[in-house]
Each structure stands twice: as C-alpha cells, then as structure tokens.
N, CA, C and O atoms as a DFTB+ gen file, in Angstrom:
824 C
 N C O
     1  1     117.864     230.552      81.851
     2  2     118.348     231.928      81.892
     3  2     117.866     232.621      80.622
     4  3     117.154     232.050      79.796
     5  1     118.280     233.857      80.507
     6  2     117.905     234.564      79.291
     7  2     118.597     233.970      78.073
     8  3     118.130     234.118      76.944
     9  1     119.715     233.295      78.319
    10  2     120.504     232.799      77.182
    11  2     120.445     231.279      77.010
    12  3     120.646     230.775      75.905
    13  1     120.167     230.537      78.108
    14  2     120.218     229.066      78.039
    15  2     118.925     228.466      78.555
    16  3     118.313     228.937      79.514
    17  1     118.554     227.430      77.887
    18  2     117.425     226.669      78.401
    19  2     117.910     225.723      79.492
    20  3     119.112     225.512      79.656
    21  1     116.995     225.174      80.210
    22  2     117.366     224.246      81.288
    23  2     117.983     222.980      80.716
    24  3     117.551     222.479      79.678
    25  1     118.990     222.474      81.398
    26  2     119.660     221.239      80.949
    27  2     119.897     220.339      82.154
    28  3     120.089     220.813      83.273
    29  1     119.881     219.051      81.911
    30  2     120.138     218.062      82.959
    31  2     121.094     216.995      82.423
    32  3     121.134     216.707      81.227
    33  1     121.843     216.435      83.331
    34  2     122.711     215.296      82.979
    35  2     122.830     214.400      84.214
    36  3     122.688     214.865      85.345
    37  1     123.083     213.158      83.991
    38  2     123.216     212.223      85.118
    39  2     124.337     211.232      84.835
    40  3     124.703     210.996      83.684
    41  1     124.873     210.658      85.903
    42  2     125.967     209.684      85.781
    43  2     125.802     208.633      86.859
    44  3     125.713     208.949      88.046
    45  1     125.762     207.423      86.451
    46  2     125.712     206.327      87.418
    47  2     127.104     206.056      87.977
    48  3     128.089     206.112      87.242
    49  1     127.190     205.770      89.238
    50  2     128.483     205.414      89.839
    51  2     128.249     204.405      90.942
    52  3     127.147     204.263      91.472
    53  1     129.310     203.718      91.265
    54  2     129.223     202.639      92.257
    55  2     130.211     202.900      93.379
    56  3     131.366     203.249      93.136
    57  1     129.764     202.733      94.567
    58  2     130.658     202.785      95.731
    59  2     130.906     201.339      96.171
    60  3     129.972     200.611      96.505
    61  1     132.133     200.953      96.167
    62  2     132.469     199.558      96.494
    63  2     133.349     199.491      97.749
    64  3     133.994     200.461      98.144
    65  1     133.340     198.334      98.335
    66  2     134.208     198.089      99.476
    67  2     135.614     197.732      98.991
    68  3     135.828     197.300      97.858
    69  1     136.528     197.932      99.881
    70  2     137.910     197.581      99.562
    71  2     138.131     196.082      99.772
    72  3     137.536     195.467     100.657
    73  1     138.996     195.516      98.940
    74  2     139.467     194.140      99.171
    75  2     140.720     194.220     100.030
    76  3     141.692     194.858      99.626
    77  1     140.730     193.594     101.199
    78  2     141.883     193.718     102.101
    79  2     143.183     193.212     101.458
    80  3     143.189     192.260     100.677
    81  1     144.255     193.874     101.811
    82  2     145.600     193.421     101.431
    83  2     146.202     192.747     102.663
    84  3     146.452     193.397     103.678
    85  1     146.429     191.450     102.562
    86  2     146.883     190.662     103.713
    87  2     148.228     190.012     103.442
    88  3     148.537     189.650     102.307
    89  1     149.020     189.869     104.485
    90  2     150.251     189.061     104.427
    91  2     150.258     188.139     105.637
    92  3     149.900     188.541     106.744
    93  1     150.669     186.909     105.411
    94  2     150.721     185.898     106.482
    95  2     152.031     185.145     106.361
    96  3     152.376     184.659     105.284
    97  1     152.759     185.047     107.458
    98  2     154.036     184.323     107.428
    99  2     154.200     183.494     108.692
   100  3     153.791     183.894     109.782
   101  1     154.814     182.322     108.515
   102  2     155.150     181.422     109.620
   103  2     156.571     180.921     109.380
   104  3     157.049     180.980     108.247
   105  1     157.264     180.429     110.414
   106  2     158.617     179.895     110.215
   107  2     158.609     178.708     109.252
   108  3     157.634     177.961     109.175
   109  1     159.710     178.550     108.523
   110  2     159.828     177.401     107.614
   111  2     159.745     176.085     108.386
   112  3     159.067     175.146     107.968
   113  1     160.447     176.034     109.519
   114  2     160.453     174.837     110.365
   115  2     160.409     175.277     111.825
   116  3     161.123     176.194     112.231
   117  1     159.572     174.621     112.597
   118  2     159.492     174.866     114.035
   119  2     159.735     173.552     114.756
   120  3     159.230     172.507     114.347
   121  1     160.525     173.610     115.849
   122  2     160.772     172.395     116.626
   123  2     159.687     172.210     117.683
   124  3     159.192     173.170     118.273
   125  1     159.344     170.970     117.895
   126  2     158.292     170.619     118.838
   127  2     158.578     171.237     120.205
   128  3     159.685     171.123     120.732
   129  1     157.567     171.889     120.767
   130  2     157.701     172.501     122.082
   131  2     158.183     173.938     122.059
   132  3     158.085     174.632     123.071
   133  1     158.707     174.411     120.919
   134  2     159.227     175.778     120.819
   135  2     158.100     176.773     120.554
   136  3     157.093     176.445     119.927
   137  1     158.294     177.989     121.046
   138  2     157.361     179.071     120.708
   139  2     157.629     179.509     119.274
   140  3     158.784     179.577     118.853
   141  1     156.590     179.801     118.534
   142  2     156.739     180.343     117.191
   143  2     155.667     181.392     116.951
   144  3     154.620     181.384     117.599
   145  1     155.931     182.286     116.024
   146  2     155.045     183.407     115.769
   147  2     154.318     183.235     114.436
   148  3     154.929     182.925     113.413
   149  1     153.006     183.442     114.471
   150  2     152.204     183.514     113.244
   151  2     151.973     185.005     112.987
   152  3     151.187     185.652     113.678
   153  1     152.667     185.535     111.988
   154  2     152.642     186.975     111.743
   155  2     151.642     187.304     110.627
   156  3     151.805     186.897     109.477
   157  1     150.618     188.043     111.003
   158  2     149.572     188.423     110.050
   159  2     149.432     189.947     110.034
   160  3     149.334     190.590     111.080
   161  1     149.425     190.505     108.826
   162  2     149.238     191.949     108.655
   163  2     148.123     192.185     107.639
   164  3     148.015     191.478     106.637
   165  1     147.290     193.202     107.922
   166  2     146.176     193.517     107.025
   167  2     145.837     194.999     107.122
   168  3     146.075     195.639     108.146
   169  1     145.279     195.533     106.039
   170  2     144.787     196.916     106.096
   171  2     143.297     196.970     106.412
   172  3     142.712     198.051     106.470
   173  1     142.678     195.804     106.618
   174  2     141.262     195.748     106.954
   175  2     141.044     196.196     108.400
   176  3     141.906     196.031     109.263
   177  1     139.858     196.768     108.630
   178  2     139.481     197.126     110.001
   179  2     138.546     196.086     110.612
   180  3     137.909     196.329     111.637
   181  1     138.477     194.916     109.959
   182  2     137.618     193.847     110.458
   183  2     138.285     193.017     111.532
   184  3     139.508     193.027     111.677
   185  1     137.474     192.302     112.280
   186  2     137.989     191.431     113.334
   187  2     138.792     190.288     112.712
   188  3     138.388     189.708     111.704
   189  1     139.927     189.975     113.324
   190  2     140.819     188.925     112.821
   191  2     140.648     187.677     113.679
   192  3     140.721     187.745     114.906
   193  1     140.421     186.546     113.036
   194  2     140.311     185.275     113.758
   195  2     141.297     184.272     113.169
   196  3     141.587     184.292     111.973
   197  1     141.810     183.388     114.042
   198  2     142.778     182.361     113.647
   199  2     142.153     180.988     113.873
   200  3     141.481     180.744     114.875
   201  1     142.395     180.107     112.920
   202  2     141.911     178.733     113.033
   203  2     143.031     177.803     112.579
   204  3     143.726     178.070     111.599
   205  1     143.190     176.697     113.321
   206  2     144.274     175.759     113.025
   207  2     143.687     174.397     112.666
   208  3     142.776     173.894     113.322
   209  1     144.239     173.823     111.606
   210  2     143.768     172.526     111.111
   211  2     144.917     171.536     111.124
   212  3     145.995     171.810     110.597
   213  1     144.676     170.382     111.731
   214  2     145.685     169.314     111.828
   215  2     145.549     168.409     110.604
   216  3     144.571     167.673     110.474
   217  1     146.543     168.470     109.703
   218  2     146.490     167.667     108.483
   219  2     146.692     166.184     108.774
   220  3     146.225     165.338     108.011
   221  1     147.382     165.858     109.868
   222  2     147.647     164.455     110.190
   223  2     146.375     163.753     110.661
   224  3     146.110     162.611     110.285
   225  1     145.594     164.445     111.485
   226  2     144.380     163.844     112.052
   227  2     143.107     164.339     111.389
   228  3     142.008     163.936     111.769
   229  1     143.254     165.231     110.378
   230  2     142.109     165.750     109.626
   231  2     141.062     166.341     110.573
   232  3     139.882     165.990     110.528
   233  1     141.532     167.247     111.428
   234  2     140.617     167.839     112.416
   235  2     141.073     169.250     112.765
   236  3     142.247     169.592     112.625
   237  1     140.131     170.055     113.217
   238  2     140.439     171.412     113.663
   239  2     140.842     171.392     115.137
   240  3     140.394     170.545     115.911
   241  1     141.694     172.343     115.502
   242  2     142.213     172.403     116.858
   243  2     141.638     173.600     117.601
   244  3     141.238     174.596     116.997
   245  1     141.605     173.479     118.925
   246  2     141.115     174.576     119.747
   247  2     142.194     175.624     120.007
   248  3     141.886     176.783     120.283
   249  1     143.450     175.215     119.918
   250  2     144.554     176.121     120.226
   251  2     145.663     175.970     119.190
   252  3     145.644     175.060     118.362
   253  1     146.607     176.866     119.255
   254  2     147.778     176.854     118.379
   255  2     148.594     175.588     118.643
   256  3     148.916     175.308     119.798
   257  1     148.937     174.814     117.612
   258  2     149.625     173.539     117.831
   259  2     151.093     173.715     118.217
   260  3     151.751     174.665     117.795
   261  1     151.592     172.776     119.030
   262  2     153.005     172.761     119.416
   263  2     153.626     171.376     119.247
   264  3     154.846     171.233     119.328
   265  1     152.798     170.353     119.012
   266  2     153.315     168.995     118.834
   267  2     153.775     168.784     117.396
   268  3     153.337     169.484     116.483
   269  1     154.663     167.809     117.207
   270  2     155.179     167.510     115.865
   271  2     154.037     167.143     114.928
   272  3     153.137     166.387     115.295
   273  1     154.082     167.682     113.719
   274  2     153.045     167.407     112.734
   275  2     152.993     168.501     111.686
   276  3     153.805     169.427     111.699
   277  1     152.030     168.390     110.775
   278  2     151.837     169.396     109.731
   279  2     150.435     169.987     109.888
   280  3     149.438     169.273     110.000
   281  1     150.404     171.307     109.891
   282  2     149.156     172.003     110.183
   283  2     148.920     173.122     109.163
   284  3     149.828     173.524     108.436
   285  1     147.681     173.611     109.129
   286  2     147.326     174.782     108.333
   287  2     146.735     175.826     109.271
   288  3     145.812     175.539     110.034
   289  1     147.275     177.043     109.208
   290  2     146.677     178.148     109.931
   291  2     145.830     178.951     108.944
   292  3     146.299     179.325     107.870
   293  1     144.596     179.207     109.315
   294  2     143.651     179.940     108.470
   295  2     143.300     181.240     109.194
   296  3     142.726     181.216     110.282
   297  1     143.647     182.366     108.585
   298  2     143.392     183.663     109.201
   299  2     142.279     184.358     108.412
   300  3     142.362     184.484     107.190
   301  1     141.252     184.800     109.111
   302  2     140.082     185.413     108.480
   303  2     139.883     186.831     109.020
   304  3     140.016     187.075     110.219
   305  1     139.559     187.763     108.111
   306  2     139.142     189.100     108.544
   307  2     137.657     189.247     108.229
   308  3     137.203     188.910     107.135
   309  1     136.923     189.747     109.190
   310  2     135.474     189.890     109.024
   311  2     135.153     191.050     108.078
   312  3     135.909     192.016     107.986
   313  1     134.023     190.939     107.381
   314  2     133.568     192.020     106.503
   315  2     133.103     193.205     107.356
   316  3     132.496     193.026     108.412
   317  1     133.395     194.396     106.883
   318  2     132.986     195.620     107.575
   319  2     132.321     196.563     106.573
   320  3     132.090     196.199     105.420
   321  1     132.023     197.761     107.023
   322  2     131.427     198.756     106.134
   323  2     132.388     199.115     105.006
   324  3     131.960     199.390     103.885
   325  1     133.665     199.112     105.298
   326  2     134.659     199.549     104.314
   327  2     135.319     198.386     103.567
   328  3     135.742     198.549     102.423
   329  1     135.409     197.220     104.203
   330  2     136.211     196.133     103.639
   331  2     135.381     194.862     103.494
   332  3     134.512     194.558     104.311
   333  1     135.681     194.133     102.425
   334  2     135.147     192.786     102.277
   335  2     135.827     191.870     103.290
   336  3     136.893     192.184     103.820
   337  1     135.196     190.747     103.543
   338  2     135.861     189.730     104.332
   339  2     136.982     189.085     103.525
   340  3     136.964     189.114     102.294
   341  1     137.961     188.499     104.224
   342  2     139.092     187.879     103.515
   343  2     139.582     186.670     104.297
   344  3     139.279     186.496     105.478
   345  1     140.345     185.847     103.605
   346  2     140.912     184.644     104.225
   347  2     142.276     184.374     103.624
   348  3     142.473     184.499     102.415
   349  1     143.210     184.003     104.476
   350  2     144.556     183.644     104.011
   351  2     145.043     182.477     104.865
   352  3     144.729     182.396     106.053
   353  1     145.814     181.570     104.253
   354  2     146.296     180.411     105.015
   355  2     147.762     180.135     104.720
   356  3     148.313     180.580     103.713
   357  1     148.371     179.393     105.620
   358  2     149.781     179.003     105.488
   359  2     149.973     177.657     106.169
   360  3     149.234     177.299     107.086
   361  1     150.972     176.922     105.712
   362  2     151.279     175.605     106.280
   363  2     152.346     175.735     107.362
   364  3     153.361     176.409     107.184
   365  1     152.091     175.077     108.477
   366  2     153.032     175.057     109.601
   367  2     153.592     173.651     109.730
   368  3     152.838     172.681     109.804
   369  1     154.928     173.540     109.758
   370  2     155.577     172.243     109.962
   371  2     156.308     172.267     111.296
   372  3     157.184     173.100     111.529
   373  1     155.932     171.337     112.162
   374  2     156.580     171.207     113.467
   375  2     157.251     169.839     113.513
   376  3     156.599     168.813     113.316
   377  1     158.545     169.830     113.771
   378  2     159.292     168.568     113.769
   379  2     159.984     168.350     115.113
   380  3     160.208     169.284     115.883
   381  1     160.312     167.087     115.365
   382  2     161.078     166.752     116.560
   383  2     162.565     166.968     116.300
   384  3     163.018     166.983     115.155
   385  1     163.308     167.132     117.379
   386  2     164.761     167.259     117.271
   387  2     165.401     165.873     117.155
   388  3     164.892     164.895     117.701
   389  1     166.516     165.807     116.440
   390  2     167.336     164.599     116.420
   391  2     168.363     164.715     117.534
   392  3     169.204     165.614     117.495
   393  1     168.320     163.834     118.524
   394  2     169.222     163.980     119.675
   395  2     170.686     163.817     119.295
   396  3     171.033     163.102     118.355
   397  1     171.524     164.496     120.048
   398  2     172.978     164.312     119.951
   399  2     173.379     163.421     121.121
   400  3     173.509     163.884     122.254
   401  1     173.573     162.141     120.832
   402  2     173.832     161.151     121.880
   403  2     175.166     160.464     121.639
   404  3     175.428     159.975     120.540
   405  1     176.006     160.426     122.659
   406  2     177.285     159.713     122.577
   407  2     177.478     158.866     123.834
   408  3     177.056     159.244     124.927
   409  1     178.121     157.717     123.656
   410  2     178.435     156.840     124.781
   411  2     179.923     156.538     124.750
   412  3     180.504     156.359     123.679
   413  1     180.536     156.483     125.916
   414  2     181.975     156.192     125.991
   415  2     182.269     155.346     127.229
   416  3     181.578     155.432     128.244
   417  1     183.312     154.528     127.112
   418  2     183.776     153.675     128.202
   419  2     185.282     153.860     128.305
   420  3     185.944     154.160     127.311
   421  1     185.817     153.686     129.489
   422  2     187.258     153.825     129.690
   423  2     188.041     152.950     128.720
   424  3     187.605     151.857     128.357
   425  1     189.199     153.444     128.308
   426  2     190.029     152.690     127.361
   427  2     190.429     151.332     127.932
   428  3     190.460     150.329     127.218
   429  1     190.732     151.316     129.227
   430  2     191.148     150.071     129.869
   431  2     190.274     149.822     131.094
   432  3     190.165     150.665     131.985
   433  1     189.658     148.648     131.113
   434  2     188.869     148.215     132.265
   435  2     189.449     146.887     132.742
   436  3     189.642     145.960     131.955
   437  1     189.721     146.814     134.032
   438  2     190.259     145.581     134.594
   439  2     189.143     144.769     135.243
   440  3     188.174     145.318     135.766
   441  1     189.304     143.462     135.196
   442  2     188.341     142.562     135.834
   443  2     188.162     142.976     137.293
   444  3     189.137     143.180     138.016
   445  1     186.907     143.097     137.714
   446  2     186.625     143.451     139.102
   447  2     186.471     144.939     139.341
   448  3     186.004     145.348     140.404
   449  1     186.857     145.760     138.368
   450  2     186.727     147.210     138.528
   451  2     185.270     147.645     138.360
   452  3     184.517     147.055     137.585
   453  1     184.895     148.669     139.088
   454  2     183.593     149.299     138.896
   455  2     183.775     150.406     137.860
   456  3     184.228     151.500     138.195
   457  1     183.429     150.132     136.619
   458  2     183.698     151.083     135.539
   459  2     182.413     151.826     135.150
   460  3     181.303     151.366     135.416
   461  1     182.597     152.965     134.525
   462  2     181.482     153.832     134.187
   463  2     181.213     153.807     132.683
   464  3     182.135     153.900     131.872
   465  1     179.949     153.679     132.329
   466  2     179.507     153.841     130.942
   467  2     178.889     155.238     130.855
   468  3     177.764     155.455     131.305
   469  1     179.630     156.178     130.277
   470  2     179.208     157.583     130.269
   471  2     178.345     157.882     129.049
   472  3     178.731     157.597     127.915
   473  1     177.185     158.454     129.292
   474  2     176.256     158.819     128.222
   475  2     176.032     160.325     128.250
   476  3     175.686     160.901     129.282
   477  1     176.234     160.941     127.105
   478  2     175.990     162.383     126.963
   479  2     174.906     162.576     125.904
   480  3     175.109     162.228     124.741
   481  1     173.772     163.122     126.292
   482  2     172.673     163.307     125.342
   483  2     171.868     164.537     125.708
   484  3     171.774     164.903     126.880
   485  1     171.280     165.184     124.690
   486  2     170.379     166.307     124.947
   487  2     168.916     165.858     124.894
   488  3     168.009     166.683     125.003
   489  1     168.689     164.564     124.726
   490  2     167.328     164.036     124.696
   491  2     166.738     164.016     126.107
   492  3     167.462     163.886     127.094
   493  1     165.418     164.147     126.184
   494  2     164.732     164.003     127.465
   495  2     164.051     162.638     127.580
   496  3     163.167     162.437     128.412
   497  1     164.484     161.706     126.725
   498  2     163.921     160.363     126.743
   499  2     164.610     159.460     127.746
   500  3     165.667     159.794     128.281
   501  1     163.994     158.304     127.994
   502  2     164.617     157.302     128.858
   503  2     165.843     156.711     128.170
   504  3     165.880     156.585     126.946
   505  1     166.841     156.352     128.969
   506  2     168.088     155.798     128.448
   507  2     168.136     154.300     128.754
   508  3     167.945     153.881     129.895
   509  1     168.397     153.501     127.711
   510  2     168.459     152.050     127.858
   511  2     169.837     151.553     127.413
   512  3     170.428     152.065     126.462
   513  1     170.332     150.533     128.137
   514  2     171.652     149.968     127.854
   515  2     171.490     148.510     127.424
   516  3     170.690     147.766     127.991
   517  1     172.268     148.118     126.411
   518  2     172.295     146.715     126.002
   519  2     173.748     146.322     125.762
   520  3     174.494     147.016     125.071
   521  1     174.133     145.181     126.354
   522  2     175.527     144.731     126.276
   523  2     175.614     143.470     125.424
   524  3     174.780     142.569     125.514
   525  1     176.653     143.441     124.598
   526  2     176.860     142.305     123.693
   527  2     178.264     141.764     123.891
   528  3     179.241     142.512     123.860
   529  1     178.357     140.455     124.095
   530  2     179.634     139.778     124.283
   531  2     180.169     139.378     122.909
   532  3     179.649     138.455     122.282
   533  1     181.199     140.069     122.445
   534  2     181.738     139.799     121.111
   535  2     182.479     138.466     121.074
   536  3     182.596     137.841     120.020
   537  1     182.967     138.045     122.211
   538  2     183.708     136.779     122.256
   539  2     182.770     135.592     122.073
   540  3     183.069     134.668     121.316
   541  1     181.640     135.619     122.764
   542  2     180.682     134.506     122.711
   543  2     179.550     134.744     121.729
   544  3     178.754     133.841     121.472
   545  1     179.467     135.948     121.178
   546  2     178.411     136.249     120.216
   547  2     177.023     136.201     120.823
   548  3     176.096     135.653     120.225
   549  1     176.876     136.778     122.021
   550  2     175.577     136.723     122.692
   551  2     175.322     138.013     123.459
   552  3     176.251     138.710     123.866
   553  1     174.035     138.313     123.647
   554  2     173.642     139.471     124.446
   555  2     173.625     139.100     125.920
   556  3     173.370     137.951     126.279
   557  1     173.897     140.074     126.765
   558  2     173.980     139.840     128.202
   559  2     172.793     140.472     128.915
   560  3     172.180     141.418     128.419
   561  1     172.486     139.938     130.076
   562  2     171.381     140.474     130.865
   563  2     171.784     141.727     131.634
   564  3     170.929     142.526     132.019
   565  1     173.080     141.898     131.858
   566  2     173.548     143.051     132.629
   567  2     174.937     143.473     132.211
   568  3     175.495     142.964     131.238
   569  1     175.477     144.393     132.945
   570  2     176.798     144.953     132.684
   571  2     177.875     143.892     132.919
   572  3     177.925     143.295     133.995
   573  1     178.731     143.652     131.936
   574  2     179.730     142.580     132.087
   575  2     180.854     142.961     133.043
   576  3     181.196     144.134     133.196
   577  1     181.417     141.943     133.678
   578  2     182.560     142.154     134.582
   579  2     183.705     141.195     134.298
   580  3     184.810     141.385     134.805
   581  1     183.456     140.170     133.496
   582  2     184.497     139.183     133.190
   583  2     185.367     139.672     132.047
   584  3     184.963     140.541     131.275
   585  1     186.553     139.115     131.945
   586  2     187.478     139.482     130.870
   587  2     186.864     139.146     129.516
   588  3     186.257     138.088     129.350
   589  1     187.022     140.037     128.559
   590  2     186.479     139.818     127.230
   591  2     186.307     141.132     126.490
   592  3     186.654     142.196     127.003
   593  1     185.773     141.050     125.291
   594  2     185.514     142.243     124.481
   595  2     184.000     142.388     124.325
   596  3     183.299     141.424     124.018
   597  1     183.513     143.608     124.541
   598  2     182.078     143.838     124.587
   599  2     181.689     145.088     123.795
   600  3     182.510     145.962     123.517
   601  1     180.421     145.134     123.451
   602  2     179.830     146.328     122.854
   603  2     178.641     146.750     123.699
   604  3     177.786     145.932     124.037
   605  1     178.593     148.045     124.041
   606  2     177.427     148.585     124.738
   607  2     176.675     149.476     123.756
   608  3     177.267     150.343     123.114
   609  1     175.377     149.257     123.646
   610  2     174.503     150.075     122.809
   611  2     173.565     150.850     123.715
   612  3     172.840     150.275     124.528
   613  1     173.593     152.164     123.560
   614  2     172.742     153.041     124.370
   615  2     171.650     153.613     123.476
   616  3     171.933     154.143     122.402
   617  1     170.411     153.506     123.919
   618  2     169.257     154.006     123.167
   619  2     168.492     154.990     124.028
   620  3     168.239     154.729     125.204
   621  1     168.122     156.127     123.441
   622  2     167.207     157.055     124.114
   623  2     165.840     156.925     123.441
   624  3     165.745     156.914     122.214
   625  1     164.802     156.829     124.238
   626  2     163.459     156.615     123.696
   627  2     162.918     157.889     123.040
   628  3     163.306     159.003     123.392
   629  1     162.018     157.692     122.085
   630  2     161.380     158.831     121.425
   631  2     160.416     159.518     122.399
   632  3     159.742     158.864     123.194
   633  1     160.370     160.841     122.317
   634  2     159.482     161.621     123.174
   635  2     158.700     162.615     122.313
   636  3     158.788     162.597     121.085
   637  1     157.947     163.468     122.970
   638  2     157.192     164.492     122.240
   639  2     158.121     165.514     121.592
   640  3     157.743     166.178     120.627
   641  1     159.344     165.639     122.126
   642  2     160.280     166.645     121.621
   643  2     161.404     166.058     120.778
   644  3     161.933     166.737     119.898
   645  1     161.779     164.796     121.036
   646  2     162.964     164.213     120.399
   647  2     162.645     162.866     119.735
   648  3     161.816     162.091     120.211
   649  1     163.337     162.624     118.620
   650  2     163.297     161.298     118.013
   651  2     164.128     160.327     118.857
   652  3     164.876     160.747     119.740
   653  1     163.994     159.052     118.582
   654  2     164.843     158.044     119.210
   655  2     166.275     158.209     118.712
   656  3     166.503     158.643     117.583
   657  1     167.238     157.860     119.564
   658  2     168.642     157.925     119.147
   659  2     169.385     156.699     119.669
   660  3     168.924     156.001     120.572
   661  1     170.549     156.464     119.070
   662  2     171.336     155.284     119.458
   663  2     172.813     155.557     119.212
   664  3     173.185     156.218     118.242
   665  1     173.640     155.041     120.101
   666  2     175.088     155.102     119.905
   667  2     175.713     153.866     120.542
   668  3     175.148     153.291     121.472
   669  1     176.873     153.459     120.046
   670  2     177.540     152.269     120.559
   671  2     179.006     152.559     120.864
   672  3     179.611     153.479     120.313
   673  1     179.547     151.747     121.754
   674  2     180.975     151.820     122.075
   675  2     181.471     150.407     122.348
   676  3     180.764     149.589     122.938
   677  1     182.689     150.135     121.912
   678  2     183.317     148.836     122.150
   679  2     184.404     148.990     123.210
   680  3     185.174     149.951     123.189
   681  1     184.456     148.038     124.131
   682  2     185.463     148.116     125.193
   683  2     185.936     146.710     125.552
   684  3     185.278     145.711     125.266
   685  1     187.102     146.676     126.188
   686  2     187.688     145.410     126.617
   687  2     187.864     145.406     128.124
   688  3     188.255     146.404     128.729
   689  1     187.565     144.262     128.710
   690  2     187.870     144.031     130.119
   691  2     189.014     143.027     130.166
   692  3     188.900     141.915     129.650
   693  1     190.092     143.423     130.777
   694  2     191.289     142.570     130.770
   695  2     191.717     142.232     132.191
   696  3     191.372     142.920     133.152
   697  1     192.478     141.152     132.288
   698  2     193.070     140.775     133.564
   699  2     194.343     141.595     133.795
   700  3     195.002     142.039     132.856
   701  1     194.659     141.775     135.066
   702  2     195.882     142.499     135.419
   703  2     197.102     141.585     135.244
   704  3     197.004     140.369     135.409
   705  1     198.226     142.172     134.915
   706  2     199.498     141.438     134.949
   707  2     200.026     141.500     136.377
   708  3     200.341     142.581     136.874
   709  1     200.125     140.344     137.046
   710  2     200.549     140.383     138.449
   711  2     202.034     140.729     138.588
   712  3     202.850     140.451     137.709
   713  1     202.337     141.330     139.698
   714  2     203.743     141.542     140.050
   715  2     204.152     140.420     140.999
   716  3     203.422     140.070     141.927
   717  1     205.327     139.870     140.746
   718  2     205.802     138.723     141.526
   719  2     207.222     138.997     141.997
   720  3     208.081     139.450     141.240
   721  1     207.435     138.710     143.262
   722  2     208.787     138.805     143.828
   723  2     209.064     137.534     144.641
   724  3     208.327     137.209     145.572
   725  1     210.138     136.821     144.274
   726  2     210.504     135.562     144.954
   727  2     211.870     135.718     145.596
   728  3     212.835     136.142     144.961
   729  1     211.925     135.369     146.853
   730  2     213.218     135.442     147.567
   731  2     213.460     134.142     148.344
   732  3     212.527     133.495     148.820
   733  1     214.730     133.790     148.452
   734  2     215.137     132.594     149.211
   735  2     216.180     133.027     150.239
   736  3     217.189     133.630     149.872
   737  1     215.957     132.735     151.502
   738  2     216.926     133.177     152.515
   739  2     218.225     132.358     152.439
   740  3     218.234     131.193     152.043
   741  1     219.295     133.008     152.828
   742  2     220.542     132.254     152.946
   743  2     220.397     131.236     154.080
   744  3     219.808     131.530     155.120
   745  1     220.931     130.059     153.868
   746  2     220.794     129.018     154.888
   747  2     222.042     128.134     154.889
   748  3     222.926     128.269     154.042
   749  1     222.083     127.242     155.851
   750  2     223.212     126.322     155.961
   751  2     222.713     124.906     155.752
   752  3     221.509     124.650     155.780
   753  1     223.646     123.985     155.541
   754  2     223.286     122.604     155.283
   755  2     222.528     122.040     156.469
   756  3     222.946     122.168     157.620
   757  1     221.397     121.411     156.157
   758  2     220.616     120.749     157.194
   759  2     219.550     121.636     157.813
   760  3     218.699     121.145     158.555
   761  1     219.576     122.955     157.519
   762  2     218.575     123.849     158.090
   763  2     217.366     123.922     157.161
   764  3     217.507     123.989     155.940
   765  1     216.178     123.909     157.762
   766  2     214.952     123.990     156.962
   767  2     214.744     125.427     156.477
   768  3     214.954     126.387     157.217
   769  1     214.332     125.545     155.235
   770  2     214.082     126.898     154.696
   771  2     212.918     126.815     153.694
   772  3     212.544     125.738     153.230
   773  1     212.392     127.932     153.399
   774  2     211.284     128.006     152.431
   775  2     211.406     129.294     151.612
   776  3     211.721     130.352     152.156
   777  1     211.158     129.199     150.313
   778  2     211.169     130.424     149.493
   779  2     209.984     131.335     149.861
   780  3     208.929     130.856     150.275
   781  1     210.171     132.631     149.706
   782  2     209.122     133.611     150.037
   783  2     208.627     134.260     148.733
   784  3     209.400     134.848     147.977
   785  1     207.307     134.129     148.498
   786  2     206.696     134.693     147.289
   787  2     205.786     135.856     147.669
   788  3     204.910     135.727     148.524
   789  1     206.011     136.983     147.021
   790  2     205.144     138.150     147.204
   791  2     204.508     138.506     145.855
   792  3     205.203     138.653     144.849
   793  1     203.179     138.643     145.853
   794  2     202.469     138.950     144.606
   795  2     201.149     139.650     144.918
   796  3     200.591     139.475     146.002
   797  1     200.654     140.438     143.974
   798  2     199.333     141.046     144.130
   799  2     198.245     140.219     143.460
   800  3     197.083     140.622     143.427
   801  1     198.628     139.047     142.920
   802  2     197.663     138.161     142.316
   803  2     196.825     137.476     143.377
   804  3     197.299     137.230     144.487
   805  1     195.559     137.162     143.034
   806  2     194.687     136.435     143.965
   807  2     194.781     134.933     143.761
   808  3     194.016     134.171     144.353
   809  1     195.721     134.506     142.923
   810  2     195.896     133.080     142.670
   811  2     196.851     132.497     143.702
   812  3     197.759     133.176     144.180
   813  1     196.632     131.224     144.039
   814  2     197.526     130.540     144.957
   815  2     198.761     130.113     144.200
   816  3     198.693     129.733     143.031
   817  1     199.902     130.179     144.885
   818  2     201.148     129.741     144.248
   819  2     201.169     128.231     144.137
   820  3     200.578     127.511     144.941
   821  1     201.871     127.779     143.111
   822  2     201.942     126.328     142.874
   823  2     203.284     125.814     143.350
   824  3     203.559     124.619     143.246
C-alpha cells in the first residue's frame, strides 16, 4: 500500500484424528447357561468387532461363551477418517451353580412297608442313591427293608450348569408291636375247650 510494504507470515499446524473414548463392562459373575450382556460404548464412528478368548483352553472362540470358565472379551473399533482404531478388553467369569439338594425319609418306617426316599433338588443332574447299614457297618446293593438303622446318601451328578451335590439322611426300620387278645370260653368239667388267640402278628402262637 502507500503506507505498508508487503508482509507474509506462516504457521505450521497439524490435523490429528481423535482417540476414541471407550467403556466396556461385563457382569462380575455369570452362571453357566444364563444370558449376559457385554456392554460397550464408544464415541468412535468405526466398525465395532467382538472377539472372545478362552483362558482355560488358550484358544479363540467363534461365539460368545456360555459354559463355565474364564474368558476375555476383546472389543475393537476400526480406524476411520476421524478416529484412530482402539481396543478394550474385560474378563468374563462363568461359574456353575451349587445345587440345593435335600433328602428325607419318614420318621418311622415299619418292616415290610413301601417307604419313600424324598429328594428335593434344583440340579438337572442324575440322582444316585447309596444305602449304608449302620448296624452291620456295610453298604447295601439296594433299598433296605429289614429292621435296622440305615443311612441313605443321595448324590446329583455334575452337569454343564450345576456342580455335584450330596445330602444324607438317617432312618430306622422297626418291627411293629403286635396286638394280642386271648380269651378262654366258660366250660364245664370234662368238656374239651381251647383258648382263642387273636393277633395281627404274622408269627405262629406257641
């Protein structure tokens, strides 16, 4: 201009991509077979991919795990024009349930009775029974029916969802106290007579 000469100035500057802000959360504990959520949030506009690693077998999985074990979920966001790529991971623990198993037998079982061994369990495992004769100190091949004192041990097998469980109950099988009624008819000298015995016992009178 009439007053100023020409002047120039320059400034270097850099345009950079954003580093994504990510959050990843999983449940503290998940039970085997249950649905669970892997919650991932990001401000990136990149594609999000999930990868699961089985720490027990040291291998990557094709799908989200549901069996008992310890896993790592790796969440990746792809690089875009605006954002760098990113990666975040979290540990997933999946455990089996401990079954609630109880066994009970009637307070009084009589010899010859068909008695019930009641098992209440939330396990989906097979149920096994084992009987022990406390009088003779030996295990039995089947359900006892003779008089004595016994212990029944009930076991549920381990499954994909439940651990093994066990419970025991002690019971006695006793004999019945028979009812007896004896009567003798009135008679006269020289007449034959016999006493009359009435009982619910299966034993012969002596």
